[in-house]
Coordinates of C-alpha atoms in Angstrom, one line a residue:
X1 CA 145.2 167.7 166.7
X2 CA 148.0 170.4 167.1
X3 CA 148.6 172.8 165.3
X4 CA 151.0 171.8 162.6
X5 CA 154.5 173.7 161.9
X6 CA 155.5 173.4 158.6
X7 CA 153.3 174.3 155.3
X8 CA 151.9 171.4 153.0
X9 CA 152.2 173.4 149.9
X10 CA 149.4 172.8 146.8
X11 CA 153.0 171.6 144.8
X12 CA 156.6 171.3 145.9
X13 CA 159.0 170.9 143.0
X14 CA 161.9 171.1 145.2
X15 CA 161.8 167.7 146.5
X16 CA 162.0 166.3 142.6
X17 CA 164.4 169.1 141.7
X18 CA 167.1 168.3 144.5
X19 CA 167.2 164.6 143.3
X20 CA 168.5 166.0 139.9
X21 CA 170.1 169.1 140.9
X22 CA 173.5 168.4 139.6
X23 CA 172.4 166.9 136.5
X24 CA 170.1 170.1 135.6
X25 CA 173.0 172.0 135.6
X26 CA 175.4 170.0 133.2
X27 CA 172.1 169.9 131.0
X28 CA 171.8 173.3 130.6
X29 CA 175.8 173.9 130.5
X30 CA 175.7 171.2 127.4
X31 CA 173.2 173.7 125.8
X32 CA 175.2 176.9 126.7
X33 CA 178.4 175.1 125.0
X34 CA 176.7 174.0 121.9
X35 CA 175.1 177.0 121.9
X36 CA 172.3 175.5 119.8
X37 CA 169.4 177.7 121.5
X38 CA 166.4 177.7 119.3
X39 CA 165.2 174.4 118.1
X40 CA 169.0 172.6 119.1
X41 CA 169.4 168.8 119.2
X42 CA 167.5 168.8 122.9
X43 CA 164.5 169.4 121.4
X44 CA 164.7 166.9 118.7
X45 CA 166.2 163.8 121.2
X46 CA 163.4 165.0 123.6
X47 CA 160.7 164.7 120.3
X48 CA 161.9 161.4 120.0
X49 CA 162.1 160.4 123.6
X50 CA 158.5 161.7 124.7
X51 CA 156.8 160.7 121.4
X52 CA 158.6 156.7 122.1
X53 CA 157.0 156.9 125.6
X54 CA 153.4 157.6 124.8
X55 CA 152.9 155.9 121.7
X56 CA 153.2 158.2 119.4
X57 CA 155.2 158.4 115.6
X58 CA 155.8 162.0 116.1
X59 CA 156.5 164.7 118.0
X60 CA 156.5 168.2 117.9
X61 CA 157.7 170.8 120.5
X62 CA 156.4 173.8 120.6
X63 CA 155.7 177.3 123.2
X64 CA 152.9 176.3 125.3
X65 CA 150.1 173.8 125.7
X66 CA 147.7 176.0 123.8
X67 CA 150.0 176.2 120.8
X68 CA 150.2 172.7 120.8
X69 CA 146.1 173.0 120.3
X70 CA 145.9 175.8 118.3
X71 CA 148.5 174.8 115.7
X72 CA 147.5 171.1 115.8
X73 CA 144.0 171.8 114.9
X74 CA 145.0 173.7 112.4
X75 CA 147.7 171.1 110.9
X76 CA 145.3 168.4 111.1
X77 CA 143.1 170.4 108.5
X78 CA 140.7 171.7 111.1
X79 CA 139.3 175.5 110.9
X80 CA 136.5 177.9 110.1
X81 CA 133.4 176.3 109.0
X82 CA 134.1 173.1 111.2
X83 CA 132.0 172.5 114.7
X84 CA 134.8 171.1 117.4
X85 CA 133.2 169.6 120.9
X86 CA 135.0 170.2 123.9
X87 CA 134.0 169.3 127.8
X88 CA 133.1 173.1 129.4
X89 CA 134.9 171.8 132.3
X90 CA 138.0 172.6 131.3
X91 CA 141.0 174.8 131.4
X92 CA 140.2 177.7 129.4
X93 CA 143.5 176.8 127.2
X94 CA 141.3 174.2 125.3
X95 CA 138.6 176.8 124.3
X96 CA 141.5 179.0 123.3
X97 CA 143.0 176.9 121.9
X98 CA 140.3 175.7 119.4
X99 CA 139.2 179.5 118.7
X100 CA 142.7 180.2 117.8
X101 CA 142.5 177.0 115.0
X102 CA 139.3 178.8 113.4
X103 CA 137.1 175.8 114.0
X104 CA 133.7 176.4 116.5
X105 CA 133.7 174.9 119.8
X106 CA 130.7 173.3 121.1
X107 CA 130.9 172.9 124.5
X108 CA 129.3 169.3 126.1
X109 CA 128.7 168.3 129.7
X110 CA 130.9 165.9 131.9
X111 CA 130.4 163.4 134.6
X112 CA 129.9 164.5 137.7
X113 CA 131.6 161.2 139.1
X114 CA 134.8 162.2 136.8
X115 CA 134.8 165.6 135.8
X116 CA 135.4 164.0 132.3
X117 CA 133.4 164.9 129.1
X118 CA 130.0 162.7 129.1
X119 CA 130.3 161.4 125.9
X120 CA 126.7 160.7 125.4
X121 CA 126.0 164.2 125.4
X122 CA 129.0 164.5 122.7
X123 CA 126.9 162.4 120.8
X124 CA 123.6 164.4 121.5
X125 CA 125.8 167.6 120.0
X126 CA 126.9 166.2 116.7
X127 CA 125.5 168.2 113.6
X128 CA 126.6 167.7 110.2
X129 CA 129.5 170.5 111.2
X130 CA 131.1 168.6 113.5
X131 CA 134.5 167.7 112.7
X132 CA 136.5 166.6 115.6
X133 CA 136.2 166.1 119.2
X134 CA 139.0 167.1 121.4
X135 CA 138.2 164.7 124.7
X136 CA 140.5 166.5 127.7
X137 CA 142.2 163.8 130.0
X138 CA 141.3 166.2 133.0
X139 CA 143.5 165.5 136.6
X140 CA 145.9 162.9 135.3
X141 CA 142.6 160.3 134.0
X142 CA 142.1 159.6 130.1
X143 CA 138.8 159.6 128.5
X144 CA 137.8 156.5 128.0
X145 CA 140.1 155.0 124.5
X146 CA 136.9 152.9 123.3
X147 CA 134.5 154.9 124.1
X148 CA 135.9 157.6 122.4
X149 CA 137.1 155.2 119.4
X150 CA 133.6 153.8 119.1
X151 CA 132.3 157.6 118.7
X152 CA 134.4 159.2 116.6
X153 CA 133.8 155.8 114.2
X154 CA 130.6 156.0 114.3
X155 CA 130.1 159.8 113.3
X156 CA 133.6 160.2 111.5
X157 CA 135.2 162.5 113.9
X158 CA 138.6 163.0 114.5
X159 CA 140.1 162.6 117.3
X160 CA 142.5 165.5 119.4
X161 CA 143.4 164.6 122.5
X162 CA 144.5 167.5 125.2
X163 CA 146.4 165.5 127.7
X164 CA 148.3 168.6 129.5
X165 CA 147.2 166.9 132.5
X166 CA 147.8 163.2 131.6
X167 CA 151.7 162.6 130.8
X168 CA 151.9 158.8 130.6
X169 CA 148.7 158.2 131.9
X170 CA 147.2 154.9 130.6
X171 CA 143.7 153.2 130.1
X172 CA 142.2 150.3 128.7
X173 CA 145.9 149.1 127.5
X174 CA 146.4 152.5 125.6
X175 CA 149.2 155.6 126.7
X176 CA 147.7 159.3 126.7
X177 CA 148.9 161.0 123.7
X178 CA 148.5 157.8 121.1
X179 CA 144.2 157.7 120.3
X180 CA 143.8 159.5 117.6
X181 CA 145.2 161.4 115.2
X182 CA 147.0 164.1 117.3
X183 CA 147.3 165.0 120.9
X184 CA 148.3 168.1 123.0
X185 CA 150.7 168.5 126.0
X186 CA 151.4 171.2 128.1
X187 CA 154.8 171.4 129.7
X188 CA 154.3 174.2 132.4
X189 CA 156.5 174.0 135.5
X190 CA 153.5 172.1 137.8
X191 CA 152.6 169.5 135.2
X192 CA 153.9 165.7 136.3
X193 CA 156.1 166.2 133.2
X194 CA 157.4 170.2 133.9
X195 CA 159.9 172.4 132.6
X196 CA 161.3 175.5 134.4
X197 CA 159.0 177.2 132.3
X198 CA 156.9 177.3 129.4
X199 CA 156.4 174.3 127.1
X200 CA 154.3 172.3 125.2
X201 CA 154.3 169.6 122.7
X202 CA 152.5 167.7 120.0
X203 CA 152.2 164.1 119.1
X204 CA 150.7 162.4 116.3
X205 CA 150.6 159.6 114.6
X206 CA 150.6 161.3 111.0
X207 CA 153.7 162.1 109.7
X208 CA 151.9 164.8 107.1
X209 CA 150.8 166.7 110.4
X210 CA 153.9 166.8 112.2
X211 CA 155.6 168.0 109.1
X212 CA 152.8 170.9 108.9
X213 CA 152.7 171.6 112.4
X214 CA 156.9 172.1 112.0
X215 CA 155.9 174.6 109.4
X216 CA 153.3 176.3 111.9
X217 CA 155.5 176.6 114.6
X218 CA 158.4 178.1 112.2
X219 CA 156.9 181.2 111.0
X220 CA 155.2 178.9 108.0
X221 CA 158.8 177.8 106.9
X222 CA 159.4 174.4 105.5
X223 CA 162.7 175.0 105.5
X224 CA 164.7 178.3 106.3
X225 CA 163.6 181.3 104.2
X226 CA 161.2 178.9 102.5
X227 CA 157.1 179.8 103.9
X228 CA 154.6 177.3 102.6
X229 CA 152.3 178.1 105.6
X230 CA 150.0 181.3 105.3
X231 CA 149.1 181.5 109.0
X232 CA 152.7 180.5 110.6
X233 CA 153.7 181.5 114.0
X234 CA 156.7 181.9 116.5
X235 CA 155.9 179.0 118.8
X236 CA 159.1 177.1 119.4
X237 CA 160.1 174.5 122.4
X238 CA 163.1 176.2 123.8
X239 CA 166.1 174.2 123.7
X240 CA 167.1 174.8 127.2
X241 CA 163.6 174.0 128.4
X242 CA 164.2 170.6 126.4
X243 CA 166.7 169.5 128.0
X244 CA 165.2 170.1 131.6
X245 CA 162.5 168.3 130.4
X246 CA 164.4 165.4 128.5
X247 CA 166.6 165.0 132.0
X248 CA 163.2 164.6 133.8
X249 CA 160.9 162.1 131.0
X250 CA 163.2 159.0 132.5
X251 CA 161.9 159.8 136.0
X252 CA 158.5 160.5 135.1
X253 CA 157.3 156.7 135.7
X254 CA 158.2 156.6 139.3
X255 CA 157.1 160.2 140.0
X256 CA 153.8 159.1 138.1
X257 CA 153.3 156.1 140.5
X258 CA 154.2 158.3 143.7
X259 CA 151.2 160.6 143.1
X260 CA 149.1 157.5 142.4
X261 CA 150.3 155.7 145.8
X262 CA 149.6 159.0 147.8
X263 CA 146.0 159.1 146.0
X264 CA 145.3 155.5 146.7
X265 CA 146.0 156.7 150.6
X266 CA 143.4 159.7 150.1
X267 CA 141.1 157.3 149.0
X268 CA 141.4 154.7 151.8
X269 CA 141.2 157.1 154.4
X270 CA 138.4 159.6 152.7
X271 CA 136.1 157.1 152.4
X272 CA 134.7 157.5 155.9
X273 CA 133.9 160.9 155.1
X274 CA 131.5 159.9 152.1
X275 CA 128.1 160.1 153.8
X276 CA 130.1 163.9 155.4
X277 CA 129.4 164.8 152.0
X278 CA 133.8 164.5 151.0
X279 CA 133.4 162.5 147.8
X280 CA 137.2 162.0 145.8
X281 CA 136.6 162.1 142.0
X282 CA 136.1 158.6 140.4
X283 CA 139.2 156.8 139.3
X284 CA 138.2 155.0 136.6
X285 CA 141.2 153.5 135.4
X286 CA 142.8 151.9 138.4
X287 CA 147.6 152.8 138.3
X288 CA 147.1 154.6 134.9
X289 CA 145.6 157.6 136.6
X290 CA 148.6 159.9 137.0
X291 CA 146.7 162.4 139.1
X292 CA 147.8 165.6 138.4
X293 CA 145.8 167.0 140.7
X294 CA 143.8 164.9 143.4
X295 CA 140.2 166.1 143.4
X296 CA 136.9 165.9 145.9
X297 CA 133.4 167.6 145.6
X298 CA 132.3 168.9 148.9
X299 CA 128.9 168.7 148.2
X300 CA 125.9 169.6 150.1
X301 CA 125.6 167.0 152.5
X302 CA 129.2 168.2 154.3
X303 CA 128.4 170.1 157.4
X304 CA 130.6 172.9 156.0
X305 CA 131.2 174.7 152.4
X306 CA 133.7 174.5 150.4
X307 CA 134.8 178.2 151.3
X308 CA 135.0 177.0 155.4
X309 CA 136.4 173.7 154.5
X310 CA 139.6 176.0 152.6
X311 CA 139.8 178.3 155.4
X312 CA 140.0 175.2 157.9
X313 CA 142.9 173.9 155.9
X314 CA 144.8 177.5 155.6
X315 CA 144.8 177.5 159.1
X316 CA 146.0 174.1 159.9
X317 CA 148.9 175.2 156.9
X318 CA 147.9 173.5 154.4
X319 CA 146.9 174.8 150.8
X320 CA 144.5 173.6 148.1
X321 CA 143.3 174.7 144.8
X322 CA 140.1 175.1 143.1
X323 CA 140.0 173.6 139.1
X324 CA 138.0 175.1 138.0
X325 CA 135.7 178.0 139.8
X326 CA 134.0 179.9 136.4
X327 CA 133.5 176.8 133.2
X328 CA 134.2 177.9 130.5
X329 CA 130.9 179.1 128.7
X330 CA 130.5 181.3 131.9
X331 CA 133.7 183.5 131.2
X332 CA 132.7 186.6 130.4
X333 CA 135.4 186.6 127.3
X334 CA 132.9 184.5 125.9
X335 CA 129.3 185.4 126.1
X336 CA 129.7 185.6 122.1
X337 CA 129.6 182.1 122.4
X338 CA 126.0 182.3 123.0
X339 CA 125.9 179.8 126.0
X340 CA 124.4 180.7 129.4
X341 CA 123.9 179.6 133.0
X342 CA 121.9 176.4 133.7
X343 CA 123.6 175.4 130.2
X344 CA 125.7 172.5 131.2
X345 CA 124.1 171.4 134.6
X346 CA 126.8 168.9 136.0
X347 CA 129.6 171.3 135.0
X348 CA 128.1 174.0 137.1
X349 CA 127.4 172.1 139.7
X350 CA 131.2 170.6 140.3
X351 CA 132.4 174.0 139.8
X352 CA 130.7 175.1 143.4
X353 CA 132.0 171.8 145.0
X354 CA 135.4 170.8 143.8
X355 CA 138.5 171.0 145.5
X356 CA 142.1 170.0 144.8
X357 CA 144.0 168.7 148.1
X358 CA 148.2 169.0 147.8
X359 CA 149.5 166.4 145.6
X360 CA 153.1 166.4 144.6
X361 CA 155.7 163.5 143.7
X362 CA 158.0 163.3 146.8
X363 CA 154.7 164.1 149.4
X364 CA 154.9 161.6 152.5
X365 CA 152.0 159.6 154.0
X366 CA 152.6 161.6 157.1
X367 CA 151.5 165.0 155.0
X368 CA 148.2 162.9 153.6
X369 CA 147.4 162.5 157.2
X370 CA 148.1 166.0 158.0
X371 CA 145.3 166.9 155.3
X372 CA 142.9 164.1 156.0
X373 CA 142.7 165.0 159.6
X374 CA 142.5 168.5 158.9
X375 CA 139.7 167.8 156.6
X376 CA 138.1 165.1 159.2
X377 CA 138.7 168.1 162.1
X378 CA 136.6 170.4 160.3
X379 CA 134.0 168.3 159.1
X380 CA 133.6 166.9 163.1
X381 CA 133.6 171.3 164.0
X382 CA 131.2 171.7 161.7
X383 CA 128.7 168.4 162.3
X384 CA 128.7 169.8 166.0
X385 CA 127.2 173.4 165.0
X386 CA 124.8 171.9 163.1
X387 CA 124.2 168.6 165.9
X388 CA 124.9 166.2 162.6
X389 CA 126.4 163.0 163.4
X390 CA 130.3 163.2 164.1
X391 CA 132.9 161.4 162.4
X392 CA 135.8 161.3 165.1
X393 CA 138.6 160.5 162.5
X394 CA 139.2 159.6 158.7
X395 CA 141.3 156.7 159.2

């Protein structure tokens, strides 16, 4: 293969923001003439819009992803005293998140086939503390809706989603954002639904804890001047950001279903790189994964490391992630957790051996190839140091 010219970047929003370039701007020129700039009409059509299209009654925007968590918890009457479980493969905003609310987290292990919380050993971790569960739809796949239903009914937990990765992602019938009682989103510029900067949102389908999570996110006002809330907070969707983002929600199908074509196309031609020791992440739940990020494990069977295999695709110009390298009861922010190595086996293990290949909405075929026969290319190098059998091509 030669030497490619042009860079496959990790993302490209360009491609997404040319479409709409014109319409950004009268957007954000309707803003500047209302001059409506904190909490303006944006945000609440954009509310409405986003909580319509997941299922949701409600819907609250707020600063970030974590906010959403933090103040969500905390509006569905959860805090100190109550036990929370959360996957430790995650983004560390979930732990944050649930710290910031007062409640305990209790970390569980995930699926090494998913990367998803294991919700058997959810179950294992219940104690008469635990209050809630906040399942994380991790890469663009939900947890599994009756699986998690059948839990939380059986041990009367509540349920708090953290879908920042999952906008519109579906499974079993049911939209990311509408299980249980509340659900997070994060709205940073790289999430399938993005801003052009920070963001985040709530939905629910309780009308009580949208009201109090209006409060939250309002300096504890009900109403101007008016503080019902003790532990209120600046965390307020900015209107501008609203109405990028409520330009963007009507294209969000079709972007969704692009990323989910180019991952079917991964899949196809990966899978002759399985017994190489290249092994995708599960898809459990067929055109409702959104994949926010496409995701293998290099494990130990690939002639190469995960380290080579990234250097092999920086030189071919193409860039990849890793998601994540430390879980999160390895941080060292968190050793007061009380959690240590060998802990949570599975998600220490896929921390050594993920990797996230460039996935983006507007990504051709002919890029996919670029990566897959990068990734085939290195593999073949590295079979012929160590006289493994070859693979000559992924396709």
């Amino acid at each position: 293969m030669t030497n490619p010219q042009e860079l496959i970047p990790f993302v490209d929003l360009s491609w997404q923001h040319n479409q709409i370039q014109e319409e950004m701007q009268a957007a954000l020129t309707a803003v500047l003439s209302r001059g409506d700039f904190v909490l303006g009409q944006a945000v609440k059509d954009l509310e409405t819009a986003f909580a319509d299209a997941s299922g949701a009654q409600h819907g609250v925007g707020v600063g970030c992803g974590t906010d959403a968590i933090a103040l969500g918890l905390a509006a569905c009457g959860i805090g100190e005293g109550d036990e929370v479980l959360l996957p430790a493969n995650t983004f560390v905003a979930t732990l944050i998140g649930i710290l910031r609310s007062g409640a305990t987290p209790v970390f569980v292990d995930c699926d090494r086939e998913t990367a998803l919380i294991d919700l058997a050993a959810a179950e294992a971790a219940i104690t008469s503390k635990t209050r809630a569960i906040v399942p994380v739809h991790l890469y663009g796949q939900m947890v599994s809706p009756s699986g998690l239903q059948a839990l939380a009914e059986r041990h009367n937990l509540l349920i708090f989603e953290d879908a920042a990765q999952a906008h519109l992602a579906q499974r079993e019938g049911v939209t990311a954002g509408s299980i249980g009682m509340a659900a997070a989103f994060s709205f940073y510029p790289s999430k399938n639904l993005g801003a052009i900067g920070d963001g985040g949102m709530l939905l629910t389908q309780e009308a009580l804890v949208a009201q109090t999570t209006r409060s939250l996110r309002n300096y504890g006002a009900a109403r101007k001047y008016f503080h019902t809330e003790p532990h209120g907070t600046n965390s307020r969707l900015d209107t501008l950001q609203a109405a990028i983002l409520g330009l963007k929600l009507p294209y969000l199908h079709n972007w969704n279903q692009a990323r989910n074509r180019i991952a079917q196309h991964y899949d196809e031609c990966l899978a002759n790189l399985r017994e190489f020791g290249i092994i995708p992440m599960r898809n459990d739940s067929g055109t409702g994964h959104v994949y926010h990020l496409y995701v293998v494990r290099v494990t130990i069977d690939c002639p190469l490391d995960r380290t080579a295999l990234q250097l092999a695709l920086e030189a071919q110009q193409i860039q990849s992630g890793i998601h994540y390298p430390v879980p999160c009861h390895l941080q060292p922010a968190f050793q007061s957790l009380g959690y240590h190595a060998s802990d949570f086996p599975m998600s220490e293990a896929l921390s050594q051996e993920i990797l996230s290949l460039p996935m983006f909405p507007g990504m051709t075929l002919a890029q996919a190839d670029r990566v897959i026969d990068a990734i085939a290319q290195a593999v073949n190098q590295g079979a012929s140091i160590t006289e493994s059998p070859t693979v000559l091509s992924a396709k």
